[in-house]
CSV table of C-alpha atoms and ligand atoms in Angstrom, one decimal:
chain,number,residue,atom,x,y,z
Z,1249,UNK,CA,-11.1,14.3,6.7
Z,1250,UNK,CA,-8.8,13.7,9.5
Z,1251,UNK,CA,-4.9,14.7,10.8
Z,1252,UNK,CA,-2.6,14.2,12.0
Z,1253,UNK,CA,-1.6,15.2,15.5
Z,1254,UNK,CA,-0.1,18.9,14.9
Z,1255,UNK,CA,3.7,17.4,16.8
Z,1256,UNK,CA,3.9,14.9,13.9
Z,1257,UNK,CA,5.9,16.2,10.5
Z,1258,UNK,CA,3.2,16.9,8.5
Z,1259,UNK,CA,2.7,16.5,4.5
Z,1260,UNK,CA,0.7,17.8,2.4
Z,1261,UNK,CA,-0.4,14.5,1.5
Z,1262,UNK,CA,-1.5,14.4,-2.1
Z,1263,UNK,CA,-2.9,10.6,-3.2
Z,1264,UNK,CA,-2.6,8.2,-0.6
Z,1265,UNK,CA,-2.8,5.4,-2.9
Z,1266,UNK,CA,-4.5,2.2,-1.8
Z,1267,UNK,CA,-4.8,-1.3,-2.1
Z,1268,UNK,CA,-9.5,-2.2,-2.8
Z,1269,UNK,CA,-8.8,-4.6,0.9
Z,1270,UNK,CA,-6.8,-0.9,1.7
Z,1271,UNK,CA,-9.5,0.8,0.4
Z,1272,UNK,CA,-12.4,-1.3,2.0
Z,1273,UNK,CA,-10.8,-0.9,5.5
Z,1274,UNK,CA,-10.5,3.2,4.5
Z,1275,UNK,CA,-14.3,3.8,4.3
Z,1276,UNK,CA,-14.5,3.4,7.7
Z,1277,UNK,CA,-12.0,5.6,8.4
Z,1278,UNK,CA,-9.5,8.4,6.6
Z,1279,UNK,CA,-7.0,8.3,5.2
Z,1280,UNK,CA,-4.4,10.2,8.2
Z,1281,UNK,CA,-2.2,12.6,6.6
Z,1282,UNK,CA,-2.4,16.1,7.0
Z,1283,UNK,CA,-2.4,19.7,5.1
Z,1284,UNK,CA,-1.2,21.0,8.2
Z,1285,UNK,CA,2.0,22.6,7.8
Z,1286,UNK,CA,4.3,24.9,10.7
Z,1287,UNK,CA,3.5,28.4,10.5
Z,1288,UNK,CA,5.4,31.3,8.5
Z,1289,UNK,CA,7.0,34.5,8.6
Z,1290,UNK,CA,9.5,35.4,5.6
Z,1291,UNK,CA,12.9,35.7,5.4
Z,1292,UNK,CA,15.2,34.6,2.7
Z,1293,UNK,CA,17.5,35.7,0.4
Z,1294,UNK,CA,17.6,34.5,-3.5
Z,1295,UNK,CA,20.7,33.4,-4.8
Z,1296,UNK,CA,24.1,34.8,-5.2
Z,1297,UNK,CA,22.8,35.8,-8.8
Z,1298,UNK,CA,20.2,37.7,-7.6
Z,1299,UNK,CA,18.2,34.6,-9.4
Z,1300,UNK,CA,15.1,32.9,-7.3
Z,1301,UNK,CA,16.5,29.3,-7.8
Z,1302,UNK,CA,14.0,25.7,-8.9
Z,1303,UNK,CA,15.8,22.6,-9.2
Z,1304,UNK,CA,14.7,19.6,-10.1
Z,1305,UNK,CA,15.5,16.6,-10.4
Z,1306,UNK,CA,15.1,12.7,-11.7
Z,1307,UNK,CA,15.3,8.8,-10.0
Z,1308,UNK,CA,15.6,6.5,-11.5
Z,1309,UNK,CA,12.8,4.8,-13.8
Z,1310,UNK,CA,12.8,1.6,-13.9
Z,1311,UNK,CA,13.6,-0.2,-17.5
Z,1312,UNK,CA,9.8,-2.0,-18.1
Z,1313,UNK,CA,8.5,2.5,-18.1
Z,1314,UNK,CA,12.2,3.1,-20.3
Z,1315,UNK,CA,10.8,0.5,-23.0
Z,1316,UNK,CA,7.1,2.4,-22.4
Z,1317,UNK,CA,9.1,5.3,-23.7
Z,1318,UNK,CA,10.7,3.7,-26.2
Z,1319,UNK,CA,13.9,5.3,-24.4
Z,1320,UNK,CA,13.9,8.6,-25.6
Z,1321,UNK,CA,15.6,10.7,-22.8
Z,1322,UNK,CA,17.8,7.2,-21.6
Z,1323,UNK,CA,20.8,9.1,-21.7
Z,1324,UNK,CA,19.6,11.9,-19.7
Z,1325,UNK,CA,18.0,10.1,-16.9
Z,1326,UNK,CA,15.0,11.9,-18.4
Z,1327,UNK,CA,11.6,10.4,-20.0
Z,1328,UNK,CA,9.8,12.2,-21.4
Z,1329,UNK,CA,6.8,12.5,-18.3
Z,1330,UNK,CA,10.3,13.5,-16.7
Z,1331,UNK,CA,10.8,16.3,-19.7
Z,1332,UNK,CA,7.5,17.5,-19.7
Z,1333,UNK,CA,6.7,17.9,-16.0
Z,1334,UNK,CA,9.7,20.1,-15.8
Z,1335,UNK,CA,9.0,22.1,-19.3
Z,1336,UNK,CA,4.8,22.7,-17.2
Z,1337,UNK,CA,6.7,24.3,-14.0
Z,1338,UNK,CA,8.8,26.7,-16.5
Z,1339,UNK,CA,6.4,28.0,-17.5
Z,1340,UNK,CA,4.3,28.2,-14.1
Z,1341,UNK,CA,6.7,30.2,-13.0
Z,1342,UNK,CA,6.6,32.3,-16.6
Z,1343,UNK,CA,2.7,32.8,-15.7
Z,1344,UNK,CA,3.4,34.5,-11.8
Z,1345,UNK,CA,6.2,36.7,-13.2
Z,1346,UNK,CA,3.7,37.9,-16.1
Z,1347,UNK,CA,1.0,38.5,-13.8
Z,1348,UNK,CA,3.3,40.3,-11.5
Z,1349,UNK,CA,4.5,42.1,-14.3
Z,1350,UNK,CA,1.3,43.9,-16.2
Z,1351,UNK,CA,0.7,45.3,-12.5
Z,1352,UNK,CA,3.9,46.2,-12.1
Z,1353,UNK,CA,5.4,43.9,-9.9
Z,1354,UNK,CA,8.5,40.8,-8.7
Z,1355,UNK,CA,10.3,43.6,-10.9
Z,1356,UNK,CA,13.7,42.4,-11.7
Z,1357,UNK,CA,13.2,39.2,-9.8
Z,1358,UNK,CA,15.1,36.2,-11.9
Z,1359,UNK,CA,13.4,32.4,-11.5
Z,1360,UNK,CA,15.6,29.5,-13.3
Z,1361,UNK,CA,14.2,26.1,-13.3
Z,1362,UNK,CA,16.7,24.3,-13.6
Z,1363,UNK,CA,17.8,20.4,-13.9
Z,1364,UNK,CA,19.6,18.9,-11.5
Z,1365,UNK,CA,21.8,14.9,-11.7
Z,1366,UNK,CA,20.3,11.7,-10.9
Z,1367,UNK,CA,18.9,11.3,-6.8
Z,1368,UNK,CA,18.9,7.6,-5.9
Z,1369,UNK,CA,18.0,7.0,-2.3
Z,1370,UNK,CA,20.9,6.4,-0.2
Z,1371,UNK,CA,20.8,2.4,1.1
Z,1372,UNK,CA,20.8,4.0,4.5
Z,1373,UNK,CA,17.4,5.3,5.0
Z,1374,UNK,CA,16.1,1.8,3.7
Z,1375,UNK,CA,17.7,-0.4,5.6
Z,1376,UNK,CA,13.9,-1.3,7.5
Z,1377,UNK,CA,12.3,-3.5,4.9
Z,1378,UNK,CA,8.7,-2.1,4.3
Z,1379,UNK,CA,11.1,1.0,3.7
Z,1380,UNK,CA,12.9,-0.7,0.8
Z,1381,UNK,CA,9.8,-2.2,-0.6
Z,1382,UNK,CA,7.9,1.3,0.0
Z,1383,UNK,CA,9.2,3.7,1.0
Z,1384,UNK,CA,6.9,6.3,3.0
Z,1385,UNK,CA,6.9,10.3,1.8
Z,1386,UNK,CA,9.0,10.5,5.2
Z,1387,UNK,CA,12.3,8.0,3.8
Z,1388,UNK,CA,11.9,8.8,0.4
Z,1389,UNK,CA,12.7,13.5,1.5
Z,1390,UNK,CA,15.4,12.4,4.1
Z,1391,UNK,CA,17.3,10.7,1.8
Z,1392,UNK,CA,16.7,13.2,-1.1
Z,1393,UNK,CA,17.9,15.6,1.6
Z,1394,UNK,CA,20.5,13.9,2.7
Z,1395,UNK,CA,21.6,13.3,-1.7
Z,1396,UNK,CA,21.8,17.3,-1.7
Z,1397,UNK,CA,23.8,18.0,0.9
Z,1398,UNK,CA,26.3,15.5,0.4
Z,1399,UNK,CA,26.2,17.6,-3.1
Z,1400,UNK,CA,27.0,20.9,-1.4
Z,1401,UNK,CA,23.4,21.9,-3.0
Z,1402,UNK,CA,22.0,23.0,0.2
Z,1403,UNK,CA,21.6,26.7,-0.3
Z,1404,UNK,CA,19.3,28.2,1.9
Z,1405,UNK,CA,17.1,29.6,-1.1
Z,1406,UNK,CA,16.8,27.1,-3.4
Z,1407,UNK,CA,13.1,24.9,-4.3
Z,1408,UNK,CA,14.3,21.4,-5.0
Z,1409,UNK,CA,11.6,18.8,-6.9
Z,1410,UNK,CA,12.2,15.3,-6.7
Z,1411,UNK,CA,9.9,13.9,-9.8
Z,1412,UNK,CA,9.8,9.8,-8.9
Z,1413,UNK,CA,9.2,6.8,-10.4
Z,1414,UNK,CA,6.8,4.9,-8.2
Z,1415,UNK,CA,2.9,3.7,-8.8
Z,1416,UNK,CA,2.2,0.9,-6.4
Z,1417,UNK,CA,3.8,3.6,-4.0
Z,1418,UNK,CA,0.4,4.3,-1.9
Z,1419,UNK,CA,2.6,6.6,1.6
Z,1420,UNK,CA,4.4,9.1,-1.1
Z,1421,UNK,CA,1.0,9.0,-3.0
Z,1422,UNK,CA,0.6,11.7,-5.9
Z,1423,UNK,CA,3.9,13.7,-4.1
Z,1424,UNK,CA,3.7,15.7,-1.6
Z,1425,UNK,CA,5.4,18.3,1.3
Z,1426,UNK,CA,6.7,18.2,5.3
Z,1427,UNK,CA,7.8,20.8,8.0
Z,1428,UNK,CA,10.5,21.5,8.2
Z,1429,UNK,CA,11.5,21.1,4.9
Z,1430,UNK,CA,7.6,22.7,2.8
Z,1431,UNK,CA,8.5,26.3,1.9
Z,1432,UNK,CA,11.7,27.6,-0.1
Z,1433,UNK,CA,12.8,30.4,1.9
Z,1434,UNK,CA,14.2,30.8,4.5
Z,1435,UNK,CA,11.4,30.1,7.8
Z,1436,UNK,CA,11.7,32.6,11.1
Z,1437,UNK,CA,10.8,29.7,14.1
Z,1438,UNK,CA,12.7,26.7,11.9
Z,1439,UNK,CA,16.5,25.6,12.4
Z,1440,UNK,CA,18.3,28.6,9.9
Z,1441,UNK,CA,19.1,25.3,7.9
Z,1442,UNK,CA,15.3,24.8,6.6
Z,1443,UNK,CA,14.7,27.1,3.9
Z,1444,UNK,CA,16.3,25.0,1.6
Z,1445,UNK,CA,12.7,23.3,0.4
Z,1446,UNK,CA,13.0,19.6,-0.6
Z,1447,UNK,CA,9.3,18.4,-2.0
Z,1448,UNK,CA,8.3,14.9,-4.3
Z,1449,UNK,CA,5.5,14.3,-6.7
Z,1450,UNK,CA,5.2,10.8,-8.3
Z,1451,UNK,CA,4.6,11.0,-12.0
Z,1452,UNK,CA,5.0,7.1,-12.5
Z,1453,UNK,CA,1.7,7.1,-10.5
Z,1454,UNK,CA,0.1,10.3,-12.5
Z,1455,UNK,CA,1.3,8.8,-15.6
Z,1456,UNK,CA,0.3,5.4,-14.8
Z,1457,UNK,CA,-3.4,6.1,-12.9
Z,1458,UNK,CA,-3.9,9.1,-14.7
Z,1459,UNK,CA,-3.1,11.3,-18.0
Z,1460,UNK,CA,0.0,14.0,-19.3
Z,1461,UNK,CA,-2.4,16.4,-18.3
Z,1462,UNK,CA,-2.4,14.9,-14.9
Z,1463,UNK,CA,0.9,14.6,-14.6
Z,1464,UNK,CA,1.5,17.7,-15.9
Z,1465,UNK,CA,-0.6,19.9,-12.3
Z,1466,UNK,CA,0.6,18.1,-9.8
Z,1467,UNK,CA,4.2,18.1,-11.6
Z,1468,UNK,CA,3.6,22.4,-10.9
Z,1469,UNK,CA,1.4,21.6,-8.0
Z,1470,UNK,CA,4.5,20.1,-5.1
Z,1471,UNK,CA,6.7,23.4,-7.0
Z,1472,UNK,CA,4.2,25.9,-5.8
Z,1473,UNK,CA,3.6,23.5,-2.6
Z,1474,UNK,CA,6.8,25.4,-1.8
Z,1475,UNK,CA,5.9,28.9,-2.5
Z,1476,UNK,CA,2.2,29.0,-0.5
Z,1477,UNK,CA,3.0,30.4,3.0
Z,1478,UNK,CA,-0.8,29.5,5.1
Z,1479,UNK,CA,-1.3,33.1,5.9
Z,1480,UNK,CA,-0.4,34.2,2.2
Z,1481,UNK,CA,-3.8,32.0,1.2
Z,1482,UNK,CA,-5.8,32.9,3.9
Z,1483,UNK,CA,-4.9,36.5,2.4
Z,1484,UNK,CA,-5.4,36.0,-0.8
Z,1485,UNK,CA,-8.2,33.0,-0.5
Z,1486,UNK,CA,-9.7,33.3,2.5
Z,1487,UNK,CA,-8.9,30.0,3.4
Z,1488,UNK,CA,-5.8,28.9,4.9
Z,1489,UNK,CA,-6.1,25.4,1.9
Z,1490,UNK,CA,-3.4,25.7,-0.5
Z,1491,UNK,CA,-5.5,23.8,-2.6
Z,1492,UNK,CA,-8.7,26.3,-2.4
Z,1493,UNK,CA,-6.2,28.8,-4.5
Z,1494,UNK,CA,-7.7,26.1,-7.5
Z,1495,UNK,CA,-10.9,26.1,-10.1
Z,1496,UNK,CA,-13.0,23.7,-11.6
Z,1497,UNK,CA,-14.8,24.9,-14.3
Z,1498,UNK,CA,-17.3,23.4,-16.5
Z,1499,UNK,CA,-17.1,23.9,-19.8
Z,1500,UNK,CA,-19.5,22.7,-21.3
Z,1501,UNK,CA,-22.1,20.3,-18.8
Z,1502,UNK,CA,-20.2,17.2,-18.4
Z,1503,UNK,CA,-16.7,18.0,-18.5
Z,1504,UNK,CA,-14.6,19.9,-16.2
Z,1505,UNK,CA,-10.8,21.7,-17.1
Z,1506,UNK,CA,-9.6,21.9,-13.7
Z,1507,UNK,CA,-6.0,23.8,-13.0
Z,1508,UNK,CA,-3.1,22.6,-11.1
Z,1509,UNK,CA,-3.6,23.7,-7.2
Z,1510,UNK,CA,-7.3,21.9,-7.7
Z,1511,UNK,CA,-5.5,19.2,-9.3
Z,1512,UNK,CA,-6.3,15.7,-7.5
Z,1513,UNK,CA,-8.6,17.9,-5.2
Z,1514,UNK,CA,-11.6,18.7,-7.5
Z,1515,UNK,CA,-14.4,15.9,-8.0
Z,1516,UNK,CA,-15.8,13.7,-5.1
Z,1517,UNK,CA,-13.4,11.9,-2.7
Z,1518,UNK,CA,-14.1,8.5,-4.4
Z,1519,UNK,CA,-11.8,5.9,-6.5
Z,1520,UNK,CA,-11.5,8.2,-10.4
Z,1521,UNK,CA,-13.6,11.7,-8.3
Z,1522,UNK,CA,-11.7,13.2,-10.8
Z,1523,UNK,CA,-8.2,12.1,-10.5
Z,1524,UNK,CA,-7.7,8.2,-10.6
Z,1525,UNK,CA,-7.5,8.8,-6.4
Z,1526,UNK,CA,-8.3,11.7,-4.7
Z,1527,UNK,CA,-6.2,13.7,-1.9
Z,1528,UNK,CA,-6.0,13.3,1.3
Z,1529,UNK,CA,-5.0,17.2,2.0
Z,1530,UNK,CA,-7.1,19.7,2.7
Z,1531,UNK,CA,-9.8,21.5,0.4
Z,1532,UNK,CA,-13.2,22.5,0.2
Z,1533,UNK,CA,-15.0,22.8,-2.9
Z,1534,UNK,CA,-17.1,25.5,-1.3
Z,1535,UNK,CA,-14.2,27.6,-0.8
Z,1536,UNK,CA,-12.1,27.0,-4.6
Z,1537,UNK,CA,-11.6,30.3,-6.3
Z,1538,UNK,CA,-14.5,28.7,-7.7
Z,1539,UNK,CA,-15.8,25.3,-8.2
Z,1540,UNK,CA,-19.1,24.7,-11.0
Z,1541,UNK,CA,-20.6,21.6,-9.4
Z,1542,UNK,CA,-20.0,18.3,-9.5
Z,1543,UNK,CA,-23.0,17.8,-11.4
Z,1544,UNK,CA,-24.0,16.1,-13.9
Z,1545,UNK,CA,-19.9,16.4,-14.7
Z,1546,UNK,CA,-18.3,13.1,-16.0
Z,1547,UNK,CA,-15.0,14.4,-17.6
Z,1548,UNK,CA,-12.3,15.4,-16.6
Z,1549,UNK,CA,-9.5,18.2,-18.1
Z,1550,UNK,CA,-6.3,19.8,-17.0
Z,1551,UNK,CA,-4.8,23.3,-17.2
Z,1552,UNK,CA,-1.9,24.2,-16.4
Z,1553,UNK,CA,-3.4,26.8,-16.4
Z,1554,UNK,CA,-3.0,28.8,-12.8
Z,1555,UNK,CA,-5.0,30.6,-11.6
Z,1556,UNK,CA,-5.6,34.4,-10.4
Z,1557,UNK,CA,-6.3,33.3,-7.1
Z,1558,UNK,CA,-2.9,30.9,-7.6
Z,1559,UNK,CA,-0.7,33.2,-9.5
Z,1560,UNK,CA,-1.6,35.8,-6.5
Z,1561,UNK,CA,-1.1,34.7,-3.5
Z,1562,UNK,CA,2.6,33.4,-4.8
Z,1563,UNK,CA,3.7,36.8,-6.1
Z,1564,UNK,CA,2.7,38.2,-2.4
Z,1565,UNK,CA,5.2,35.1,-1.0
Z,1566,UNK,CA,7.8,36.0,-3.6
Z,1567,UNK,CA,7.3,39.9,-2.3
Z,1568,UNK,CA,7.7,38.7,0.9
Z,1569,UNK,CA,10.9,37.2,1.1
Z,1570,UNK,CA,12.5,37.8,-2.6
Z,1571,UNK,CA,11.5,40.7,-3.2
Z,1572,UNK,CA,12.1,42.7,-0.5
C,2815,ZN,ZN1,-1.0,19.7,-2.4
């Protein structure tokens, strides 16, 4: 796994889709999306009403996708995969809060997961032909931020998650975040206007190439990246990589069950190894919170249940930022 130079924007790089030709080329090298993100430390206040906000926005879905889902949700731009992803994100934060409160932590903190309005990327960001056809993760995130700014939604403390339908966009892959907007909350050493995080989940990809279960997990995964910084992840997991907080648990001789942060990273680094496409960010199965080994594994299942390490890390992140 190569890493992009530090001066470049860094991505969590979850799943870079490749054409067969690209794949063959890349077998000789490695995809070069980095998981390195700039160091953070604390510092943000939750919204005016004391709530931590995660706002989830749909991008337009093509007609053929609406046909696929029988036009369910077409009136409000929320097709079933987006709706289920939203519920999964809500459920993930409920798990974190339940974990924390059982331990008398994060008391008094409320989390609001809200629906945002449809986001169309500005044409100006898609002006170059290559960007119009297959926009990069950076372009999508830039356009998303422009729209949030226009709508006056950058409050300094909200996680904004964009749900995309781009099954053939190998540059976005399953989704990701980019510095300097990769964490929720004001980050020391970063410009003051970076407290709102932006993250993208490509649910057209998870739906078409994988399954609804992978859709749910990648939505959780891409949102939780914005609540996991290197210090916390290292302190909890002993590895600086968010993905290693996840688990891959053998439920029988041939079946592995994968939790959200490990999704796209639990299998062998090859096409169809677990998820259809393997993530290109950091990972080390030996450093996973739990990884039972790949020998004989033929089937993959996914659980939205977060690993204890993930819940502990998100709890610590929120304690260091919101609950101070
Ligand atoms: Zn990731």
